[in-house]
CSV table of C-alpha atoms in Angstrom, one decimal:
chain,number,residue,atom,x,y,z
P,1,UNK,CA,-21.7,9.0,107.4
P,2,UNK,CA,-19.2,9.0,104.8
P,3,UNK,CA,-20.8,12.2,104.0
P,4,UNK,CA,-19.3,14.2,107.0
P,5,UNK,CA,-15.3,12.4,106.6
P,6,UNK,CA,-15.2,13.7,103.6
P,7,UNK,CA,-16.3,17.1,103.7
P,8,UNK,CA,-13.8,17.3,107.1
P,9,UNK,CA,-11.2,16.3,104.4
P,10,UNK,CA,-11.9,18.9,102.2
P,11,UNK,CA,-12.0,21.1,104.3
P,12,UNK,CA,-8.9,20.5,106.0
P,13,UNK,CA,-7.0,20.4,102.5
P,14,UNK,CA,-9.5,23.9,101.5
P,15,UNK,CA,-7.2,24.9,105.0
P,16,UNK,CA,-3.7,23.9,103.8
P,17,UNK,CA,-3.9,25.7,100.7
P,18,UNK,CA,-5.5,28.7,101.6
P,19,UNK,CA,-2.1,29.6,104.0
P,20,UNK,CA,0.0,29.3,101.0
P,21,UNK,CA,-1.3,31.6,98.7
P,22,UNK,CA,-0.6,34.3,101.4
P,23,UNK,CA,2.3,37.0,99.5
P,24,UNK,CA,5.2,36.0,98.1
P,25,UNK,CA,8.1,35.1,101.3
P,26,UNK,CA,11.1,37.1,101.1
P,27,UNK,CA,14.4,35.2,99.6
P,28,UNK,CA,16.9,34.4,101.7
P,29,UNK,CA,20.0,37.5,101.6
P,30,UNK,CA,23.7,36.7,102.2
P,31,UNK,CA,25.6,38.1,104.5
P,32,UNK,CA,28.9,40.6,102.1
P,33,UNK,CA,32.9,38.6,102.7
P,34,UNK,CA,34.8,41.3,104.4
P,35,UNK,CA,37.6,42.6,101.2
P,36,UNK,CA,40.3,40.0,102.3
P,37,UNK,CA,43.7,42.8,102.7
P,38,UNK,CA,47.3,41.9,101.3
P,39,UNK,CA,50.0,42.6,103.6
P,40,UNK,CA,52.6,43.9,101.5
P,41,UNK,CA,55.6,42.4,103.3
P,42,UNK,CA,58.7,45.1,104.3
P,43,UNK,CA,61.6,45.0,103.2
P,44,UNK,CA,65.9,46.5,103.3
P,45,UNK,CA,67.2,46.5,100.5
P,46,UNK,CA,70.9,48.7,101.0
P,47,UNK,CA,71.8,52.3,103.0
P,48,UNK,CA,72.7,55.9,102.5
P,49,UNK,CA,76.3,55.3,103.9
P,50,UNK,CA,77.4,51.9,106.1
P,51,UNK,CA,79.2,54.1,108.6
P,52,UNK,CA,78.7,57.6,110.1
P,53,UNK,CA,79.2,59.3,113.0
P,54,UNK,CA,77.0,60.6,115.9
P,55,UNK,CA,73.7,62.8,114.9
P,56,UNK,CA,74.0,62.7,111.4
P,57,UNK,CA,71.5,62.2,109.1
P,58,UNK,CA,71.1,58.5,107.0
P,59,UNK,CA,68.5,57.1,105.2
P,60,UNK,CA,67.3,53.3,104.9
P,61,UNK,CA,66.2,52.1,101.5
P,62,UNK,CA,63.2,48.9,100.4
P,63,UNK,CA,60.7,48.3,99.6
P,64,UNK,CA,56.5,48.4,101.6
P,65,UNK,CA,57.8,50.6,104.2
P,66,UNK,CA,54.8,52.3,106.4
P,67,UNK,CA,54.5,56.5,105.1
P,68,UNK,CA,53.7,57.3,109.3
P,69,UNK,CA,57.0,58.3,111.3
P,70,UNK,CA,54.5,57.2,114.2
P,71,UNK,CA,54.5,53.3,112.3
P,72,UNK,CA,58.4,53.2,112.7
P,73,UNK,CA,61.0,52.5,114.7
P,74,UNK,CA,65.4,52.5,114.0
P,75,UNK,CA,67.3,51.2,117.6
P,76,UNK,CA,71.0,50.6,117.9
P,77,UNK,CA,71.3,47.5,120.2
P,78,UNK,CA,68.4,49.0,122.0
P,79,UNK,CA,69.6,52.7,121.8
P,80,UNK,CA,66.7,54.5,120.0
P,81,UNK,CA,67.0,56.4,116.5
P,82,UNK,CA,64.7,60.3,116.1
P,83,UNK,CA,63.0,59.4,112.5
P,84,UNK,CA,63.4,61.4,110.4
P,85,UNK,CA,60.9,61.3,107.3
P,86,UNK,CA,59.6,58.0,106.1
P,87,UNK,CA,57.7,57.4,102.3
P,88,UNK,CA,57.0,53.2,101.7
P,89,UNK,CA,61.0,53.3,100.7
P,90,UNK,CA,63.0,55.4,102.6
P,91,UNK,CA,63.1,56.5,106.0
P,92,UNK,CA,65.2,59.2,106.7
P,93,UNK,CA,67.3,59.1,110.7
P,94,UNK,CA,69.9,60.6,112.5
P,95,UNK,CA,72.4,58.2,114.5
P,96,UNK,CA,72.1,57.6,118.7
P,97,UNK,CA,74.8,57.2,120.5
P,98,UNK,CA,75.5,54.1,121.0
P,99,UNK,CA,78.3,52.5,123.4
P,100,UNK,CA,80.3,49.5,121.1
P,101,UNK,CA,80.8,51.1,117.1
P,102,UNK,CA,79.2,48.5,115.4
P,103,UNK,CA,75.7,47.8,117.1
P,104,UNK,CA,73.7,45.6,116.4
P,105,UNK,CA,70.1,48.0,114.1
P,106,UNK,CA,66.9,46.7,113.9
P,107,UNK,CA,63.3,48.0,112.8
P,108,UNK,CA,60.2,47.6,113.6
P,109,UNK,CA,57.2,48.8,111.6
P,110,UNK,CA,53.7,48.6,113.3
P,111,UNK,CA,55.0,46.7,116.0
P,112,UNK,CA,56.4,43.8,113.4
P,113,UNK,CA,60.5,43.4,112.8
P,114,UNK,CA,61.6,43.5,110.1
P,115,UNK,CA,64.0,41.0,108.5
P,116,UNK,CA,67.5,42.7,107.7
P,117,UNK,CA,69.3,41.1,105.2
P,118,UNK,CA,72.1,44.4,103.5
P,119,UNK,CA,75.0,42.5,103.0
P,120,UNK,CA,78.0,44.7,103.5
P,121,UNK,CA,81.8,44.7,105.5
P,122,UNK,CA,79.7,45.3,109.0
P,123,UNK,CA,77.2,42.5,108.2
P,124,UNK,CA,74.5,43.7,107.5
P,125,UNK,CA,74.8,46.7,110.6
P,126,UNK,CA,75.6,50.6,110.4
P,127,UNK,CA,79.1,51.5,111.8
P,128,UNK,CA,78.4,54.5,114.3
P,129,UNK,CA,81.0,56.5,115.4
P,130,UNK,CA,81.2,59.8,118.1
P,131,UNK,CA,80.6,63.2,116.2
P,132,UNK,CA,83.4,65.2,115.3
P,133,UNK,CA,84.3,67.3,118.1
P,134,UNK,CA,86.5,70.9,117.5
P,135,UNK,CA,86.2,71.8,121.0
P,136,UNK,CA,87.1,68.3,123.0
P,137,UNK,CA,88.8,64.7,123.4
P,138,UNK,CA,85.8,62.2,122.6
P,139,UNK,CA,86.1,58.3,123.0
P,140,UNK,CA,85.2,55.6,121.1
P,141,UNK,CA,84.9,51.3,121.7
P,142,UNK,CA,88.8,49.6,121.3
P,143,UNK,CA,87.7,46.5,119.1
P,144,UNK,CA,91.7,46.7,118.5
P,145,UNK,CA,91.6,45.5,122.3
P,146,UNK,CA,94.9,47.2,122.1
P,147,UNK,CA,96.6,49.9,123.9
P,148,UNK,CA,99.3,50.0,121.3
P,149,UNK,CA,102.1,50.5,124.4
P,150,UNK,CA,104.7,47.9,122.6
P,151,UNK,CA,104.4,48.9,119.7
P,152,UNK,CA,103.8,51.7,116.7
P,153,UNK,CA,101.2,54.0,115.1
P,154,UNK,CA,101.1,55.2,111.3
P,155,UNK,CA,98.8,57.1,110.4
P,156,UNK,CA,97.9,57.0,106.8
P,157,UNK,CA,94.8,59.8,107.3
P,158,UNK,CA,91.7,60.1,109.4
P,159,UNK,CA,90.4,56.9,108.5
P,160,UNK,CA,93.7,54.5,107.4
P,161,UNK,CA,95.9,53.7,110.4
P,162,UNK,CA,97.8,50.8,112.0
P,163,UNK,CA,99.5,50.1,115.1
P,164,UNK,CA,102.0,47.7,115.5
P,165,UNK,CA,102.3,46.8,111.8
P,166,UNK,CA,99.6,44.2,111.9
P,167,UNK,CA,96.5,45.7,112.7
P,168,UNK,CA,95.1,48.2,110.3
P,169,UNK,CA,91.9,49.5,109.5
P,170,UNK,CA,90.1,51.4,106.6
P,171,UNK,CA,87.4,52.6,108.7
P,172,UNK,CA,88.2,55.4,111.9
P,173,UNK,CA,89.2,52.5,113.9
P,174,UNK,CA,85.1,50.7,113.6
P,175,UNK,CA,87.5,47.4,112.9
P,176,UNK,CA,90.1,46.6,113.0
P,177,UNK,CA,92.2,43.7,110.4
P,178,UNK,CA,95.3,41.5,110.5
P,179,UNK,CA,97.7,43.1,107.8
P,180,UNK,CA,101.0,41.5,108.1
P,181,UNK,CA,102.8,38.6,110.0
P,182,UNK,CA,104.1,39.0,113.9
P,183,UNK,CA,102.8,39.9,115.9
P,184,UNK,CA,102.5,43.1,118.2
P,185,UNK,CA,106.7,43.4,118.1
P,186,UNK,CA,106.5,44.4,114.5
P,187,UNK,CA,108.3,47.1,112.6
P,188,UNK,CA,106.2,47.4,109.8
P,189,UNK,CA,106.2,50.7,107.0
P,190,UNK,CA,103.6,50.8,104.6
P,191,UNK,CA,102.5,52.9,101.5
P,192,UNK,CA,98.8,55.3,100.7
P,193,UNK,CA,98.4,51.0,98.7
P,194,UNK,CA,98.3,49.7,101.5
P,195,UNK,CA,101.5,47.8,100.2
P,196,UNK,CA,104.6,47.5,102.4
P,197,UNK,CA,107.6,45.9,104.2
P,198,UNK,CA,107.5,44.4,107.5
P,199,UNK,CA,109.8,42.4,110.6
P,200,UNK,CA,110.4,41.1,113.6
P,201,UNK,CA,110.9,39.7,116.5
P,202,UNK,CA,109.6,36.4,115.5
P,203,UNK,CA,111.0,37.1,111.9
P,204,UNK,CA,114.8,38.2,111.3
P,205,UNK,CA,114.2,38.8,107.0
P,206,UNK,CA,111.5,41.1,105.6
P,207,UNK,CA,109.2,40.2,104.2
P,208,UNK,CA,106.3,41.1,101.2
P,209,UNK,CA,102.9,42.9,102.2
P,210,UNK,CA,100.7,42.6,99.9
P,211,UNK,CA,98.1,45.4,99.5
P,212,UNK,CA,94.9,43.8,101.7
P,213,UNK,CA,97.5,42.4,103.9
P,214,UNK,CA,99.2,39.0,104.0
P,215,UNK,CA,99.6,36.7,107.4
P,216,UNK,CA,102.3,34.3,105.3
P,217,UNK,CA,106.2,34.3,104.9
P,218,UNK,CA,107.2,35.9,101.8
P,219,UNK,CA,110.3,37.6,101.9
P,220,UNK,CA,112.2,39.0,99.0
P,221,UNK,CA,114.6,41.0,99.8
P,222,UNK,CA,118.6,39.8,97.9
P,223,UNK,CA,120.4,41.0,102.2
P,224,UNK,CA,122.6,40.4,103.3
P,225,UNK,CA,121.6,40.3,107.2
P,226,UNK,CA,120.5,37.1,108.0
P,227,UNK,CA,120.9,37.8,112.4
P,228,UNK,CA,118.7,40.8,113.3
P,229,UNK,CA,115.2,42.7,112.9
P,230,UNK,CA,114.8,45.3,110.9
P,231,UNK,CA,113.7,48.3,113.7
P,232,UNK,CA,113.5,51.1,110.8
P,233,UNK,CA,111.9,50.4,108.3
P,234,UNK,CA,110.7,52.5,105.0
P,235,UNK,CA,109.6,51.8,101.5
P,236,UNK,CA,108.5,55.3,98.7
P,237,UNK,CA,104.4,53.5,97.7
P,238,UNK,CA,106.6,52.6,94.2
P,239,UNK,CA,107.4,49.3,95.9
P,240,UNK,CA,111.7,49.9,94.8
P,241,UNK,CA,113.1,52.0,96.1
P,242,UNK,CA,113.7,51.5,100.1
P,243,UNK,CA,116.2,51.9,103.6
P,244,UNK,CA,115.7,49.3,106.6
P,245,UNK,CA,117.9,49.2,109.7
P,246,UNK,CA,119.1,47.1,112.3
P,247,UNK,CA,119.0,47.0,115.8
P,248,UNK,CA,122.6,47.4,116.0
P,249,UNK,CA,122.8,49.9,112.9
P,250,UNK,CA,123.6,48.4,110.0
P,251,UNK,CA,122.0,50.4,107.4
P,252,UNK,CA,120.9,49.0,103.2
P,253,UNK,CA,119.6,50.3,100.6
P,254,UNK,CA,117.5,49.5,97.5
P,255,UNK,CA,116.9,51.0,94.5
P,256,UNK,CA,114.5,47.6,93.0
P,257,UNK,CA,113.0,46.4,95.1
P,258,UNK,CA,114.8,42.9,96.0
P,259,UNK,CA,118.5,43.5,95.9
P,260,UNK,CA,119.8,46.3,99.4
P,261,UNK,CA,123.8,47.2,99.6
P,262,UNK,CA,125.1,47.9,102.8
P,263,UNK,CA,125.4,51.6,103.3
P,264,UNK,CA,126.6,52.1,106.7
P,265,UNK,CA,127.3,50.8,109.9
P,266,UNK,CA,128.5,51.2,113.1
P,267,UNK,CA,132.3,50.5,113.9
P,268,UNK,CA,130.8,48.2,116.7
P,269,UNK,CA,128.1,46.1,117.9
P,270,UNK,CA,127.6,47.6,120.9
P,271,UNK,CA,123.7,49.7,120.4
P,272,UNK,CA,120.7,48.3,120.4
P,273,UNK,CA,118.9,50.6,118.2
P,274,UNK,CA,114.5,49.7,119.0
P,275,UNK,CA,112.4,52.5,117.9
P,276,UNK,CA,112.8,54.9,114.7
P,277,UNK,CA,110.8,57.8,112.8
P,278,UNK,CA,111.4,59.2,108.8
P,279,UNK,CA,109.8,60.8,106.6
P,280,UNK,CA,111.2,59.7,103.7
P,281,UNK,CA,115.0,57.7,102.5
P,282,UNK,CA,116.9,61.3,103.3
P,283,UNK,CA,115.1,62.2,106.0
P,284,UNK,CA,114.9,59.3,109.2
P,285,UNK,CA,116.6,58.9,112.7
P,286,UNK,CA,116.5,55.7,114.7
P,287,UNK,CA,116.8,55.9,118.5
P,288,UNK,CA,118.6,53.6,120.9
P,289,UNK,CA,121.1,53.5,123.4
P,290,UNK,CA,125.2,52.7,122.9
P,291,UNK,CA,127.7,51.9,124.7
P,292,UNK,CA,129.8,56.0,124.8
P,293,UNK,CA,133.7,57.2,125.9
P,294,UNK,CA,132.0,60.3,128.1
P,295,UNK,CA,134.8,63.1,128.4
P,296,UNK,CA,136.4,61.0,131.3
P,297,UNK,CA,136.8,58.1,129.1
P,298,UNK,CA,133.9,56.0,131.0
P,299,UNK,CA,132.7,54.1,127.9
P,300,UNK,CA,128.7,53.0,129.5
P,301,UNK,CA,125.0,53.1,128.0
P,302,UNK,CA,123.5,56.6,126.5
P,303,UNK,CA,121.6,57.6,125.2
P,304,UNK,CA,122.0,57.4,120.8
P,305,UNK,CA,120.9,58.7,117.9
P,306,UNK,CA,121.3,57.5,114.2
P,307,UNK,CA,120.7,59.1,111.3
P,308,UNK,CA,120.0,60.8,108.1
P,309,UNK,CA,118.6,63.9,107.5
P,310,UNK,CA,120.0,65.9,103.9
P,311,UNK,CA,120.1,64.0,100.4
P,312,UNK,CA,124.2,65.0,100.0
P,313,UNK,CA,125.3,63.7,103.9
P,314,UNK,CA,124.6,60.5,104.3
P,315,UNK,CA,124.1,58.6,107.8
P,316,UNK,CA,125.4,60.2,111.1
P,317,UNK,CA,125.3,59.4,114.6
P,318,UNK,CA,124.6,61.4,117.7
P,319,UNK,CA,125.9,60.6,121.5
P,320,UNK,CA,125.0,62.4,123.9
P,321,UNK,CA,127.8,61.7,126.2
P,322,UNK,CA,126.9,63.8,127.9
P,323,UNK,CA,123.9,62.4,129.2
P,324,UNK,CA,124.9,60.0,133.1
P,325,UNK,CA,125.3,56.2,131.7
P,326,UNK,CA,121.4,54.4,132.0
P,327,UNK,CA,119.1,56.3,130.0
P,328,UNK,CA,117.9,55.0,126.9
P,329,UNK,CA,116.3,57.1,124.3
P,330,UNK,CA,113.1,55.3,123.8
P,331,UNK,CA,110.5,58.6,121.3
P,332,UNK,CA,111.0,60.3,118.7
P,333,UNK,CA,109.0,62.0,116.8
P,334,UNK,CA,109.6,64.7,113.9
P,335,UNK,CA,107.1,67.1,112.3
P,336,UNK,CA,109.1,68.4,109.2
P,337,UNK,CA,112.6,67.3,108.1
P,338,UNK,CA,114.0,70.0,110.2
P,339,UNK,CA,112.3,70.4,113.9
P,340,UNK,CA,112.1,67.0,115.7
P,341,UNK,CA,111.5,65.7,119.9
P,342,UNK,CA,113.4,62.5,121.0
P,343,UNK,CA,112.1,61.8,124.8
P,344,UNK,CA,114.8,59.8,126.5
P,345,UNK,CA,114.2,58.0,130.5
P,346,UNK,CA,116.4,56.6,132.9
P,347,UNK,CA,115.4,53.6,134.7
P,348,UNK,CA,116.2,50.9,136.7
P,349,UNK,CA,113.8,48.4,138.8
P,350,UNK,CA,110.9,51.9,137.7
P,351,UNK,CA,111.4,54.8,135.7
P,352,UNK,CA,113.2,57.5,137.9
P,353,UNK,CA,113.3,60.1,135.5
P,354,UNK,CA,112.7,61.8,131.5
P,355,UNK,CA,114.0,64.6,129.4
P,356,UNK,CA,112.6,66.3,126.6
P,357,UNK,CA,115.3,67.9,123.4
P,358,UNK,CA,114.5,69.5,120.4
P,359,UNK,CA,116.3,70.0,116.8
P,360,UNK,CA,116.2,72.5,114.6
P,361,UNK,CA,118.3,70.8,112.0
P,362,UNK,CA,117.4,67.6,111.4
P,363,UNK,CA,119.3,66.3,115.2
P,364,UNK,CA,122.3,67.9,114.5
P,365,UNK,CA,122.0,68.9,116.9
P,366,UNK,CA,119.4,68.6,120.1
P,367,UNK,CA,118.9,71.0,123.6
P,368,UNK,CA,117.5,69.7,125.6
P,369,UNK,CA,113.6,71.5,126.9
P,370,UNK,CA,111.1,69.9,130.0
P,371,UNK,CA,112.2,68.0,133.0
P,372,UNK,CA,109.3,67.4,134.8
P,373,UNK,CA,106.2,65.1,134.3
P,374,UNK,CA,107.6,61.8,133.5
P,375,UNK,CA,105.6,60.9,130.7
P,376,UNK,CA,105.8,57.8,128.6
P,377,UNK,CA,104.6,58.7,125.2
P,378,UNK,CA,104.0,62.6,123.0
P,379,UNK,CA,103.0,63.5,119.0
P,380,UNK,CA,103.6,67.0,117.8
P,381,UNK,CA,101.5,68.3,115.1
P,382,UNK,CA,104.5,72.0,114.4
P,383,UNK,CA,106.5,73.1,116.9
P,384,UNK,CA,103.9,75.0,118.5
P,385,UNK,CA,101.7,72.3,120.1
P,386,UNK,CA,102.1,69.1,120.8
P,387,UNK,CA,100.5,66.7,122.6
P,388,UNK,CA,102.4,63.8,125.9
P,389,UNK,CA,100.6,60.8,127.6
P,390,UNK,CA,101.6,60.5,131.3
P,391,UNK,CA,99.8,57.0,132.9
P,392,UNK,CA,95.8,58.2,131.8
P,393,UNK,CA,96.3,62.4,131.5
P,394,UNK,CA,97.2,64.0,127.6
P,395,UNK,CA,98.8,67.0,128.3
P,396,UNK,CA,99.2,69.2,125.6
P,397,UNK,CA,101.8,72.2,125.1
P,398,UNK,CA,101.5,74.5,123.2
P,399,UNK,CA,105.3,76.6,123.3
P,400,UNK,CA,107.1,73.9,122.1
P,401,UNK,CA,107.2,71.9,124.6
P,402,UNK,CA,108.7,74.3,127.0
P,403,UNK,CA,105.4,74.2,130.0
P,404,UNK,CA,102.0,71.5,129.5
P,405,UNK,CA,98.6,71.9,131.1
P,406,UNK,CA,96.5,69.0,131.6
P,407,UNK,CA,94.2,68.2,128.8
P,408,UNK,CA,91.7,65.6,129.0
P,409,UNK,CA,91.7,62.6,131.9
P,410,UNK,CA,91.0,59.1,130.8
P,411,UNK,CA,90.2,55.6,133.5
P,412,UNK,CA,92.6,54.0,131.6
P,413,UNK,CA,96.0,54.3,131.1
P,414,UNK,CA,97.3,55.8,128.3
P,415,UNK,CA,99.9,53.1,126.4
P,416,UNK,CA,100.4,55.7,122.7
P,417,UNK,CA,98.9,59.2,120.9
P,418,UNK,CA,100.2,59.9,116.9
P,419,UNK,CA,99.0,62.8,115.2
P,420,UNK,CA,97.9,63.5,111.7
P,421,UNK,CA,95.9,65.4,108.8
P,422,UNK,CA,94.7,68.0,111.9
P,423,UNK,CA,93.3,64.7,114.3
P,424,UNK,CA,95.0,63.3,116.8
P,425,UNK,CA,94.3,59.5,118.3
P,426,UNK,CA,95.2,57.8,121.7
P,427,UNK,CA,95.2,54.4,122.5
P,428,UNK,CA,93.4,52.6,126.0
P,429,UNK,CA,92.9,48.7,125.5
P,430,UNK,CA,89.3,49.5,126.0
P,431,UNK,CA,88.2,52.5,123.6
P,432,UNK,CA,90.7,54.8,121.0
P,433,UNK,CA,90.1,58.1,121.9
P,434,UNK,CA,90.4,61.1,119.8
P,435,UNK,CA,90.9,65.4,119.3
P,436,UNK,CA,89.6,66.9,116.1
P,437,UNK,CA,91.4,70.1,115.2
């Protein structure tokens, strides 16, 4: 019995060892890990320019852009730009037409919105002006929200414009900054260096404005006048040679920018002079109304001009003796030292009549040339070509104001219009309307 149990045990051991003595098993294979893909963060660093016109090509510079145009999308307030080309460091695109002049720019690459950390005057965005058309009027957003109906326009060039002496743009109307204190009843003159003098109905003393604007109360002039508002101010670029005229027709000049001397005054205090145009210290015209005797001896308020048109004659007066009382000189513009235009109108609870006059001798004499549409403002490029506004319409003349034709219709009342350097600017509350020539 014991022999049988031993044999069975030996047999089992043999079977076990025999089963383990087969071919060696293959070592386990560890699956390969997929390669690590490092996604580099795209970054915007600058633009080729910070503003441009619709249709203009601009570049965005940066890092880690996609080189595929199909991966890249640029929008301005949701309006897509056309991508021209794309590299790892530059994306070229054409500026689209937008409603706002300063829309929000957004760059998307492979459906990922890229953070914009560019620092510029537009909070990292690009300003957009309408296309520079030579065939039609173009309109852009008026971010100043002011139609300038109660103020003057001073254009330095097609990009730098001052309105009402208070606001100023350096970039064609994309942005506006306050240049001087005093509100929209301000009379001011700015030099090409962004300096100047200013006065307002709130402030009967003149203030000096430094480059960059000055909202302080920098009263600087040693001048006899302390009570009257100045409605005509001019100073040369040297900020020394200047002339100012008060509402009552008192004229003061300076050659050092501080000490003023009275050089002329009207014989009475019946004048109300509230508008002006000036070319230099020897060519200035100030308009309004004054009590004037007609041929029958009636002393009533009629249109009046106080002016200087050369270096030798001094200041002169032009009373409109033959105009009916109640007519006032409202707008004046000179295209050069000899040729100018004047608008007078008549109010009695409402606008009753408008007349346009012309001079070719610096204002020594005037002749009426038009009394059709009752225009409110006008501007001229030269002795033949000019534009005038009536409510929401702009009219044009090509024969010196003798006839006018409708040139543009807007959807809002147009408050003012001005010309300089082959571009006309007109203002409504919501739009700036431009005509390039």
